[in-house]
Amino acid sequence: MSLGKKFTNWRARLLWSSHGWCNVVTLVLILIVLLFVFIGLPVLSHYNWGRKHPASMLKPLSDYDLQLKALAANQTSAGQPLRPKELPVDPDSPTGLTWKSVDGKDYKLVFSDEFNKDGRTFGPGEDPTWEAVDLWYWPTRDLEWYDPHHAKTAGGNLEITLEKNESHSGLPYTSSMLQSWNKQCFQGGYLEVRVSLPGDASKSGYWPAVWTLGNLGRAGFGATTDGLWPYTYNSCDEGVMLNQTNSALSMLPGQRLNACVCKGDHPSPGVGRGAPEIDVYEGSSVNGLMSLSMSNQVAPFDYHYAIQKDKYTHIWDELAQGENDAANKSRYNSYIGGTYQQSVSALRYVGPEYGGGKRFMTYGFEYRPGPRGYIRWFTDGKPVWHLDARAIGPNALSKVAQRVISEEPMYIIMNLGISSGFAYVDPDLPLPAKMYVDYVRLFQDPDNIRLSCDPPDRPTGKYIQNHPRAYYNANLTRWKQTGYSWPSFDIDAKCKASTTSPFDDDDYAPMPNA
């Protein structure tokens, strides 16, 4: 037999042998997997496949569900007017208070709490404005349990106390978090608090914060923020999809209540909804100073989390690169985000004398919602930094459109936490420690007062009432655990917005460095 025939016969035996068949099958399976990953998954994600929960999968109502349903109905904000007949201004607030806005208008005091009456407590049902939660704040791996009894009024201040007390197993500290969720919200204006921070900045570990969140996300109730935090997006494109179709950029589950949802379980179909976050401050101790992060959290994300900073932001009292931290100075925050959030922020440094109840300082931000909006942060009535909406405008590299300055009804949160994920916890951190809040005040344009948690342009009341498992059970950390559906959508859909925004026609505010 010739050498050529021998080779042909050998090749045929090898190809059709069991070993040869195994090779062929393996190659085919690898090819199928690759086609599914690079073609199948994007197509299925495009149509939101695998995220839909048919009615047959929804959990039946238990006795506990009926209790939650009654609680949600009793505490609903549905129908809450934009402008109450009587503004919720504390009678102890000085008369004649105003705020000069960025565009030069005199804003009116529309809400305040002076905390002058001693002995107030903030457990469920104890206060018309605030509720102190009873839970572990797991999203940031906190080391404390939030207990309502660690917040009270005394000496004309709200006192939030952090102490070393393992009230719950595995959590060596106990503190408190107050929220105005679903009770007192606002859209636009100037929010100001007067605070004395905990400690004297000599030890690291305290995490004081005053911040705001969209009412569709209840802080500490993880199922409610799943797919909503920190989305501030009203476009229908790849930005609403799982991971923004790029898991190296984003690990978010996609925008649950996005503008591609034309009908179904959505508070305002055709409108992008979320739980945006704007922080008055989050504090830590650095080099003997209080370092305060003043930030706006946004999603979907920019490529490399990089905003258009040079043209559309401005910072006052800026420290030069390499210059040491100094009181009453500011710098852009080097932390710009990660796969779960994009953080747009600056740091303000405050001297240690403004802690421990010795001295107080005011902190606040003014903002105008919408695609042409802005946020400007202040300390002691002086501007710290300014963010124009164009800084988080369309980004072709990450395939996203304009992120808006939050149009959601925002509520106020005040807490004193501790987490090694945020700052180093010094083992000799002095405890107990307190954050003192002298007052909370909100100013708005007298011609545009918006104080509802259920405004007609961005309703939340009925949606919250219809999803009591998510909003009243803190043990549910993901939306899929609630049994409620994740709305179906198609990014090629041309949904008609069911509500309109009152902020779409606003003009850009002048840039401060223009």
Coordinates of C-alpha atoms in Angstrom, one line a residue:
M1 CA 0.0 0.0 0.0
S2 CA 1.3 3.4 -0.9
L3 CA 2.3 5.9 1.8
G4 CA -0.5 8.3 0.6
K5 CA -3.2 5.6 1.0
K6 CA -1.9 4.6 4.4
F7 CA -2.2 8.3 5.6
T8 CA -5.7 8.6 4.2
N9 CA -6.8 5.4 6.0
W10 CA -5.2 6.5 9.2
R11 CA -6.9 9.9 9.0
A12 CA -10.3 8.3 8.3
R13 CA -9.9 6.0 11.3
L14 CA -8.9 8.9 13.5
L15 CA -11.7 11.1 12.4
W16 CA -14.5 8.5 12.9
S17 CA -13.0 6.9 16.0
S18 CA -14.6 7.7 19.4
H19 CA -11.7 10.0 20.1
G20 CA -12.3 11.9 16.9
W21 CA -16.0 12.2 17.6
C22 CA -15.2 13.6 21.1
N23 CA -13.0 16.3 19.5
V24 CA -15.8 17.2 17.0
V25 CA -18.5 17.4 19.7
T26 CA -16.2 19.5 22.0
L27 CA -15.5 22.0 19.2
V28 CA -19.2 22.3 18.3
L29 CA -20.1 22.9 22.0
I30 CA -17.4 25.5 22.3
L31 CA -18.7 27.2 19.2
I32 CA -22.3 27.2 20.5
V33 CA -21.3 28.7 23.8
L34 CA -19.3 31.4 22.1
L35 CA -22.2 32.2 19.8
F36 CA -24.6 32.4 22.8
V37 CA -22.3 34.7 24.8
F38 CA -21.5 37.1 22.1
I39 CA -24.8 37.0 20.1
G40 CA -27.5 35.2 22.1
L41 CA -27.1 37.0 25.4
P42 CA -27.1 40.6 23.9
V43 CA -30.3 39.7 21.9
L44 CA -32.0 38.2 24.9
S45 CA -31.0 41.1 27.1
H46 CA -32.3 43.5 24.4
Y47 CA -35.7 42.0 25.0
N48 CA -35.3 41.7 28.8
W49 CA -35.5 37.9 28.6
G50 CA -35.2 36.0 31.8
R51 CA -36.2 39.0 34.0
K52 CA -39.9 38.6 33.6
H53 CA -42.0 37.0 36.3
P54 CA -45.3 35.7 35.0
A55 CA -48.3 36.0 37.3
S56 CA -48.1 32.3 38.1
M57 CA -44.7 32.9 39.8
L58 CA -45.9 35.7 42.1
K59 CA -46.1 34.8 45.8
P60 CA -49.6 34.4 47.2
L61 CA -50.6 36.8 50.0
S62 CA -49.8 35.5 53.5
D63 CA -51.1 37.0 56.8
Y64 CA -47.8 38.9 57.0
D65 CA -48.4 40.3 53.5
L66 CA -51.8 41.5 54.6
Q67 CA -50.2 43.3 57.6
L68 CA -47.7 45.0 55.2
K69 CA -50.5 45.9 52.8
A70 CA -52.5 47.5 55.6
L71 CA -49.3 49.4 56.8
A72 CA -48.6 50.7 53.3
A73 CA -52.2 51.9 52.9
N74 CA -52.1 53.6 56.3
Q75 CA -48.8 55.4 55.5
T76 CA -49.4 56.2 51.8
S77 CA -48.3 59.4 50.3
A78 CA -50.7 59.0 47.4
G79 CA -52.4 62.3 46.6
Q80 CA -50.1 64.4 48.8
P81 CA -50.4 67.9 47.4
L82 CA -47.5 69.7 45.8
R83 CA -48.1 72.7 48.0
P84 CA -49.7 72.1 51.4
K85 CA -52.4 74.5 52.6
E86 CA -50.1 75.3 55.5
L87 CA -46.3 75.1 54.8
P88 CA -44.5 72.7 57.3
V89 CA -42.4 75.5 58.8
D90 CA -41.4 75.1 62.4
P91 CA -42.9 77.9 64.4
D92 CA -39.6 78.2 66.2
S93 CA -37.8 79.2 63.0
P94 CA -36.9 82.9 62.8
T95 CA -39.3 85.0 60.7
G96 CA -38.3 86.5 57.4
L97 CA -35.6 83.9 56.4
T98 CA -34.8 83.8 52.7
W99 CA -32.1 82.4 50.5
K100 CA -30.6 84.1 47.4
S101 CA -30.6 81.6 44.7
V102 CA -27.9 81.0 42.0
D103 CA -30.1 83.0 39.5
G104 CA -30.6 85.8 42.1
K105 CA -34.1 85.1 43.2
D106 CA -35.2 85.2 46.8
Y107 CA -36.2 81.7 47.9
K108 CA -38.8 81.3 50.7
L109 CA -38.5 79.1 53.7
V110 CA -41.0 76.3 53.0
F111 CA -40.0 73.5 55.5
S112 CA -38.0 73.5 58.7
D113 CA -37.4 71.6 61.9
E114 CA -35.5 73.5 64.6
F115 CA -35.4 70.5 67.1
N116 CA -36.0 72.9 70.0
K117 CA -38.4 70.8 71.9
D118 CA -36.5 68.4 74.1
G119 CA -37.5 64.7 74.5
R120 CA -38.7 64.0 71.0
T121 CA -38.3 60.4 69.8
F122 CA -38.5 59.1 66.3
G123 CA -39.6 55.5 66.4
P124 CA -42.3 54.3 63.9
G125 CA -45.4 56.5 64.2
E126 CA -43.8 58.8 66.8
D127 CA -43.1 61.8 64.6
P128 CA -45.0 63.4 61.6
T129 CA -41.8 64.1 59.6
W130 CA -39.0 61.7 60.7
E131 CA -38.7 58.0 61.3
A132 CA -35.6 56.3 62.8
V133 CA -35.2 52.9 61.2
D134 CA -34.5 49.7 63.0
L135 CA -32.1 47.7 60.8
W136 CA -28.6 46.8 59.7
Y137 CA -27.4 48.9 56.8
W138 CA -25.8 46.1 54.9
P139 CA -25.1 47.8 51.5
T140 CA -22.0 49.6 52.8
R141 CA -21.0 46.8 55.2
D142 CA -21.7 49.0 58.2
L143 CA -20.5 47.8 61.7
E144 CA -23.5 49.3 63.5
W145 CA -27.1 48.5 64.0
Y146 CA -29.5 51.4 63.6
D147 CA -31.7 51.6 66.6
P148 CA -34.5 54.3 66.9
H149 CA -33.6 54.9 70.5
H150 CA -30.2 56.4 69.6
A151 CA -31.9 59.5 68.2
K152 CA -33.5 62.1 70.4
T153 CA -33.7 65.9 70.9
A154 CA -31.9 67.5 73.8
G155 CA -30.5 71.0 74.5
G156 CA -32.2 72.4 71.4
N157 CA -30.6 69.9 69.0
L158 CA -31.2 66.5 67.4
E159 CA -28.6 64.1 68.9
I160 CA -27.6 60.9 67.0
T161 CA -25.4 58.8 69.3
L162 CA -22.9 56.1 68.2
E163 CA -21.7 53.8 70.9
K164 CA -19.8 50.6 71.2
N165 CA -22.7 48.2 72.1
E166 CA -23.3 44.9 70.4
S167 CA -27.1 45.1 70.4
H168 CA -27.2 42.6 67.6
S169 CA -24.8 39.7 67.1
G170 CA -21.8 40.5 64.9
L171 CA -22.4 44.2 64.9
P172 CA -20.2 45.8 67.7
Y173 CA -21.8 49.3 67.4
T174 CA -25.2 50.9 67.7
S175 CA -26.3 54.2 66.3
S176 CA -29.3 55.8 64.5
M177 CA -30.6 56.9 61.1
L178 CA -33.5 59.3 60.6
Q179 CA -35.4 59.4 57.3
S180 CA -38.3 61.6 56.0
W181 CA -39.1 58.9 53.5
N182 CA -42.7 59.0 52.1
K183 CA -43.5 61.8 54.6
Q184 CA -41.6 64.9 53.6
C185 CA -40.1 65.3 50.1
F186 CA -39.1 68.1 47.7
Q187 CA -38.1 68.8 44.2
G188 CA -35.6 71.6 43.8
G189 CA -34.5 74.4 46.1
Y190 CA -31.9 74.9 48.8
L191 CA -31.5 72.4 51.6
E192 CA -29.5 73.5 54.6
V193 CA -28.5 71.9 57.9
R194 CA -26.6 73.3 60.8
V195 CA -24.4 70.6 62.4
S196 CA -21.7 69.9 64.9
L197 CA -19.8 66.8 63.7
P198 CA -18.7 63.9 65.9
G199 CA -15.3 64.0 67.6
D200 CA -12.4 66.3 67.0
A201 CA -10.9 64.7 63.9
S202 CA -8.0 63.2 65.9
K203 CA -9.2 59.6 65.2
S204 CA -10.6 58.1 62.1
G205 CA -13.8 56.0 62.0
Y206 CA -16.9 58.2 62.4
W207 CA -19.1 58.4 59.3
P208 CA -21.6 61.2 59.8
A209 CA -23.9 62.0 56.8
V210 CA -26.8 64.1 55.7
W211 CA -28.0 63.1 52.3
T212 CA -31.1 62.8 50.1
L213 CA -32.5 60.0 48.0
G214 CA -35.4 59.6 45.5
N215 CA -38.6 58.4 47.2
L216 CA -38.9 55.3 45.1
G217 CA -35.8 53.9 47.0
R218 CA -36.2 53.4 50.8
A219 CA -32.7 53.5 52.3
G220 CA -31.9 50.2 54.0
F221 CA -34.6 48.3 52.2
G222 CA -32.5 46.8 49.5
A223 CA -35.2 45.4 47.3
T224 CA -36.5 48.9 46.7
T225 CA -33.1 50.3 45.5
D226 CA -32.3 47.2 43.4
G227 CA -32.3 48.5 39.8
L228 CA -33.2 52.1 40.9
W229 CA -30.1 53.4 42.7
P230 CA -28.4 55.6 41.6
Y231 CA -30.2 55.9 38.3
T232 CA -31.1 59.4 37.1
Y233 CA -31.9 58.6 33.5
N234 CA -34.8 59.3 31.2
S235 CA -33.6 57.8 27.9
C236 CA -34.3 54.4 26.2
D237 CA -31.0 52.9 25.0
E238 CA -28.2 50.6 26.2
G239 CA -27.8 52.6 29.4
V240 CA -30.8 50.9 30.9
M241 CA -29.6 47.4 30.2
L242 CA -27.9 44.8 32.5
N243 CA -24.3 46.0 33.1
Q244 CA -24.8 48.7 30.4
T245 CA -23.9 45.6 28.2
N246 CA -20.3 45.9 29.6
S247 CA -19.6 44.2 32.9
A248 CA -16.1 45.8 33.1
L249 CA -17.9 49.2 33.4
S250 CA -21.0 48.4 35.4
M251 CA -22.3 45.6 37.6
L252 CA -25.7 47.2 38.0
P253 CA -28.7 45.0 37.2
G254 CA -30.1 47.6 34.7
Q255 CA -32.7 50.3 35.3
R256 CA -35.8 48.6 36.5
L257 CA -38.2 51.4 35.9
N258 CA -36.8 52.7 32.6
A259 CA -38.2 54.8 29.8
C260 CA -38.4 51.7 27.5
V261 CA -41.3 50.3 29.6
C262 CA -44.4 51.4 27.7
K263 CA -46.9 49.7 30.0
G264 CA -47.2 47.5 33.0
D265 CA -45.8 47.6 36.6
H266 CA -44.3 51.1 36.4
P267 CA -45.3 54.3 38.2
S268 CA -45.2 56.4 35.0
P269 CA -44.7 54.3 31.9
G270 CA -42.4 55.8 29.2
V271 CA -40.5 57.8 31.8
G272 CA -37.2 56.8 33.3
R273 CA -37.4 56.6 37.1
G274 CA -34.9 55.9 39.8
A275 CA -33.5 56.6 43.3
P276 CA -30.9 59.2 42.7
E277 CA -28.6 60.3 45.6
I278 CA -27.4 63.8 46.3
D279 CA -25.3 64.2 49.5
V280 CA -25.1 67.3 51.6
Y281 CA -22.0 65.6 53.0
E282 CA -20.5 62.4 54.1
G283 CA -17.7 62.9 56.6
S284 CA -14.5 61.3 57.8
S285 CA -11.4 62.4 59.7
V286 CA -8.2 63.0 57.7
N287 CA -4.9 64.6 59.0
G288 CA -6.6 66.3 61.9
L289 CA -9.4 67.8 59.7
M290 CA -13.0 66.8 59.0
S291 CA -13.1 65.8 55.3
L292 CA -16.6 66.2 53.8
S293 CA -17.5 64.6 50.5
M294 CA -20.2 66.6 48.7
S295 CA -21.5 64.4 45.9
N296 CA -24.0 63.4 43.3
Q297 CA -24.3 59.7 42.6
V298 CA -25.4 58.9 39.0
A299 CA -26.1 56.0 36.7
P300 CA -25.7 54.8 34.0
F301 CA -22.0 55.5 33.9
D302 CA -19.5 57.5 31.8
Y303 CA -16.6 55.7 30.2
H304 CA -13.9 55.4 33.0
Y305 CA -16.4 57.4 35.2
A306 CA -15.0 60.6 33.7
I307 CA -17.3 63.6 33.5
Q308 CA -16.8 66.8 31.5
K309 CA -15.2 68.4 34.5
D310 CA -13.1 71.2 33.1
K311 CA -15.9 72.9 31.2
Y312 CA -19.0 72.2 33.3
T313 CA -17.9 72.3 37.0
H314 CA -16.3 74.9 39.2
I315 CA -14.7 74.8 42.6
W316 CA -14.0 77.6 45.0
D317 CA -11.0 77.8 47.4
E318 CA -9.3 75.0 45.5
L319 CA -6.2 73.4 46.8
A320 CA -3.4 73.1 44.3
Q321 CA -2.3 69.6 43.2
G322 CA 0.1 68.4 45.8
E323 CA -0.8 71.0 48.4
N324 CA -1.6 69.8 51.9
D325 CA -5.1 69.6 53.1
A326 CA -6.3 72.8 54.9
A327 CA -9.4 74.0 56.7
N328 CA -11.9 76.0 54.6
K329 CA -10.3 74.7 51.4
S330 CA -11.6 72.2 48.8
R331 CA -10.4 69.8 46.1
Y332 CA -12.1 67.4 43.6
N333 CA -12.5 64.0 45.1
S334 CA -10.1 61.4 43.6
Y335 CA -12.7 58.7 44.1
I336 CA -14.9 58.9 41.0
G337 CA -16.7 55.6 41.3
G338 CA -16.7 51.9 40.4
T339 CA -18.8 49.2 38.9
Y340 CA -21.7 49.9 41.3
Q341 CA -21.8 53.7 41.3
Q342 CA -20.4 56.8 39.6
S343 CA -19.6 59.4 42.2
V344 CA -19.3 63.1 41.1
S345 CA -17.9 64.9 44.1
A346 CA -15.6 67.3 45.8
L347 CA -14.1 67.4 49.3
R348 CA -14.4 70.2 51.7
Y349 CA -12.1 70.4 54.8
V350 CA -13.4 71.7 58.1
G351 CA -11.4 72.4 61.2
P352 CA -11.8 70.2 64.3
E353 CA -13.4 73.0 66.3
Y354 CA -16.6 72.3 64.4
G355 CA -17.1 68.9 66.1
G356 CA -18.0 67.5 69.4
G357 CA -20.8 70.0 70.0
K358 CA -18.4 72.9 70.5
R359 CA -19.2 74.8 67.4
F360 CA -21.6 74.4 64.5
M361 CA -21.5 75.1 60.8
T362 CA -24.1 75.2 58.0
Y363 CA -23.9 72.8 55.1
G364 CA -26.2 72.6 52.1
F365 CA -26.9 72.4 48.4
E366 CA -29.0 74.2 46.0
Y367 CA -30.3 72.4 42.9
R368 CA -32.5 72.8 39.9
P369 CA -33.8 69.4 38.6
G370 CA -33.8 68.4 34.9
P371 CA -31.6 67.9 31.9
R372 CA -30.5 71.5 32.1
G373 CA -30.2 71.6 35.9
Y374 CA -27.4 72.1 38.3
I375 CA -26.3 71.5 41.9
R376 CA -24.2 73.9 44.0
W377 CA -22.9 72.9 47.4
F378 CA -22.3 75.4 50.3
T379 CA -20.6 75.6 53.7
D380 CA -21.3 78.5 56.0
G381 CA -23.4 80.1 53.3
K382 CA -20.4 80.2 50.9
P383 CA -20.2 78.2 47.7
V384 CA -17.9 75.1 47.6
W385 CA -18.4 73.7 44.1
H386 CA -20.9 73.7 41.2
L387 CA -22.0 70.9 38.9
D388 CA -23.8 71.7 35.7
A389 CA -25.9 68.9 34.1
R390 CA -23.8 69.1 30.9
A391 CA -20.9 67.6 32.9
I392 CA -22.9 64.3 32.9
G393 CA -24.2 64.8 29.4
P394 CA -24.2 62.3 26.5
N395 CA -21.2 60.0 26.3
A396 CA -20.6 58.1 23.0
L397 CA -17.9 55.9 24.5
S398 CA -20.2 54.4 27.1
K399 CA -23.3 54.7 24.7
V400 CA -25.4 56.8 27.2
A401 CA -27.4 59.9 26.8
Q402 CA -27.9 62.9 29.2
R403 CA -28.1 62.0 32.9
V404 CA -30.5 64.4 34.5
I405 CA -30.1 66.3 37.8
S406 CA -32.7 64.4 39.9
E407 CA -36.3 65.2 39.0
E408 CA -37.5 62.6 41.6
P409 CA -39.1 63.8 44.9
M410 CA -36.2 63.6 47.3
Y411 CA -36.3 62.9 51.0
I412 CA -33.8 63.6 53.7
I413 CA -31.6 61.2 55.6
M414 CA -29.4 61.9 58.7
N415 CA -27.2 59.2 60.2
L416 CA -24.0 58.5 62.0
G417 CA -22.4 55.2 60.8
I418 CA -19.2 53.4 61.0
S419 CA -17.7 51.1 58.3
S420 CA -14.2 50.0 57.5
G421 CA -15.3 50.1 53.9
F422 CA -15.6 53.9 54.1
A423 CA -12.8 54.8 56.4
Y424 CA -10.2 53.2 58.7
V425 CA -11.7 52.5 62.1
D426 CA -9.2 53.4 64.8
P427 CA -9.4 50.9 67.7
D428 CA -9.0 53.9 70.1
L429 CA -11.9 55.8 68.5
P430 CA -13.6 57.8 71.4
L431 CA -17.1 56.5 72.1
P432 CA -19.9 57.3 72.6
A433 CA -19.9 60.1 70.0
K434 CA -22.7 62.3 68.8
M435 CA -23.7 64.2 65.7
Y436 CA -25.6 67.3 66.7
V437 CA -28.1 68.8 64.3
D438 CA -29.4 72.3 65.2
Y439 CA -31.9 72.6 62.4
V440 CA -33.0 71.4 58.9
R441 CA -34.3 74.1 56.6
L442 CA -35.5 74.0 53.0
F443 CA -36.0 77.1 50.8
Q444 CA -37.8 77.1 47.4
D445 CA -38.9 79.5 44.7
P446 CA -42.1 81.0 46.1
D447 CA -43.6 80.6 42.5
N448 CA -42.6 76.9 42.3
I449 CA -43.1 75.2 45.7
R450 CA -42.9 71.4 45.4
L451 CA -43.1 69.5 48.6
S452 CA -44.9 66.3 47.7
C453 CA -43.6 62.8 47.9
D454 CA -46.2 62.0 45.2
P455 CA -46.0 64.8 42.6
P456 CA -48.1 64.4 39.4
D457 CA -45.0 64.5 37.2
R458 CA -43.1 61.8 39.2
P459 CA -45.7 59.9 41.2
T460 CA -44.6 57.4 43.8
G461 CA -47.5 56.9 46.2
K462 CA -49.6 54.2 44.5
Y463 CA -46.5 52.3 43.4
I464 CA -45.1 52.1 47.0
Q465 CA -48.6 51.2 48.3
N466 CA -48.9 48.4 45.7
H467 CA -45.5 46.9 46.6
P468 CA -45.6 46.5 50.4
R469 CA -43.2 43.5 50.5
A470 CA -40.4 45.6 49.1
Y471 CA -41.0 48.8 51.0
Y472 CA -41.8 47.4 54.4
N473 CA -39.7 44.3 54.8
A474 CA -36.0 45.2 55.2
N475 CA -35.0 41.6 55.0
L476 CA -35.6 41.4 51.3
T477 CA -32.4 42.7 49.6
R478 CA -33.2 42.0 45.9
W479 CA -36.3 42.7 43.9
K480 CA -36.6 39.1 42.7
Q481 CA -37.1 38.1 46.4
T482 CA -40.3 40.1 46.6
G483 CA -42.1 38.0 43.9
Y484 CA -43.1 41.2 42.0
S485 CA -42.3 41.4 38.3
W486 CA -39.3 43.2 36.7
P487 CA -41.1 45.1 34.0
S488 CA -40.6 43.9 30.4
F489 CA -39.2 46.4 27.9
D490 CA -37.7 46.7 24.4
I491 CA -35.0 49.3 23.8
D492 CA -36.4 49.8 20.3
A493 CA -39.7 50.8 21.7
K494 CA -40.9 54.3 21.2
C495 CA -42.9 54.8 24.4
K496 CA -45.1 57.8 24.9
A497 CA -44.3 59.4 28.2
S498 CA -47.3 59.1 30.5
T499 CA -46.3 62.2 32.5
T500 CA -44.4 65.3 31.5
S501 CA -41.6 67.1 33.3
P502 CA -42.0 70.6 34.5
F503 CA -38.2 71.1 34.2
D504 CA -37.7 70.3 30.5
D505 CA -38.0 73.9 29.4
D506 CA -35.7 75.4 32.0
D507 CA -32.5 77.2 30.8
Y508 CA -29.0 76.4 31.9
A509 CA -27.8 78.5 34.8
P510 CA -24.7 80.6 34.0
M511 CA -21.5 78.8 34.9
P512 CA -19.8 80.6 37.8
N513 CA -16.4 80.9 36.0
A514 CA -18.0 82.1 32.7

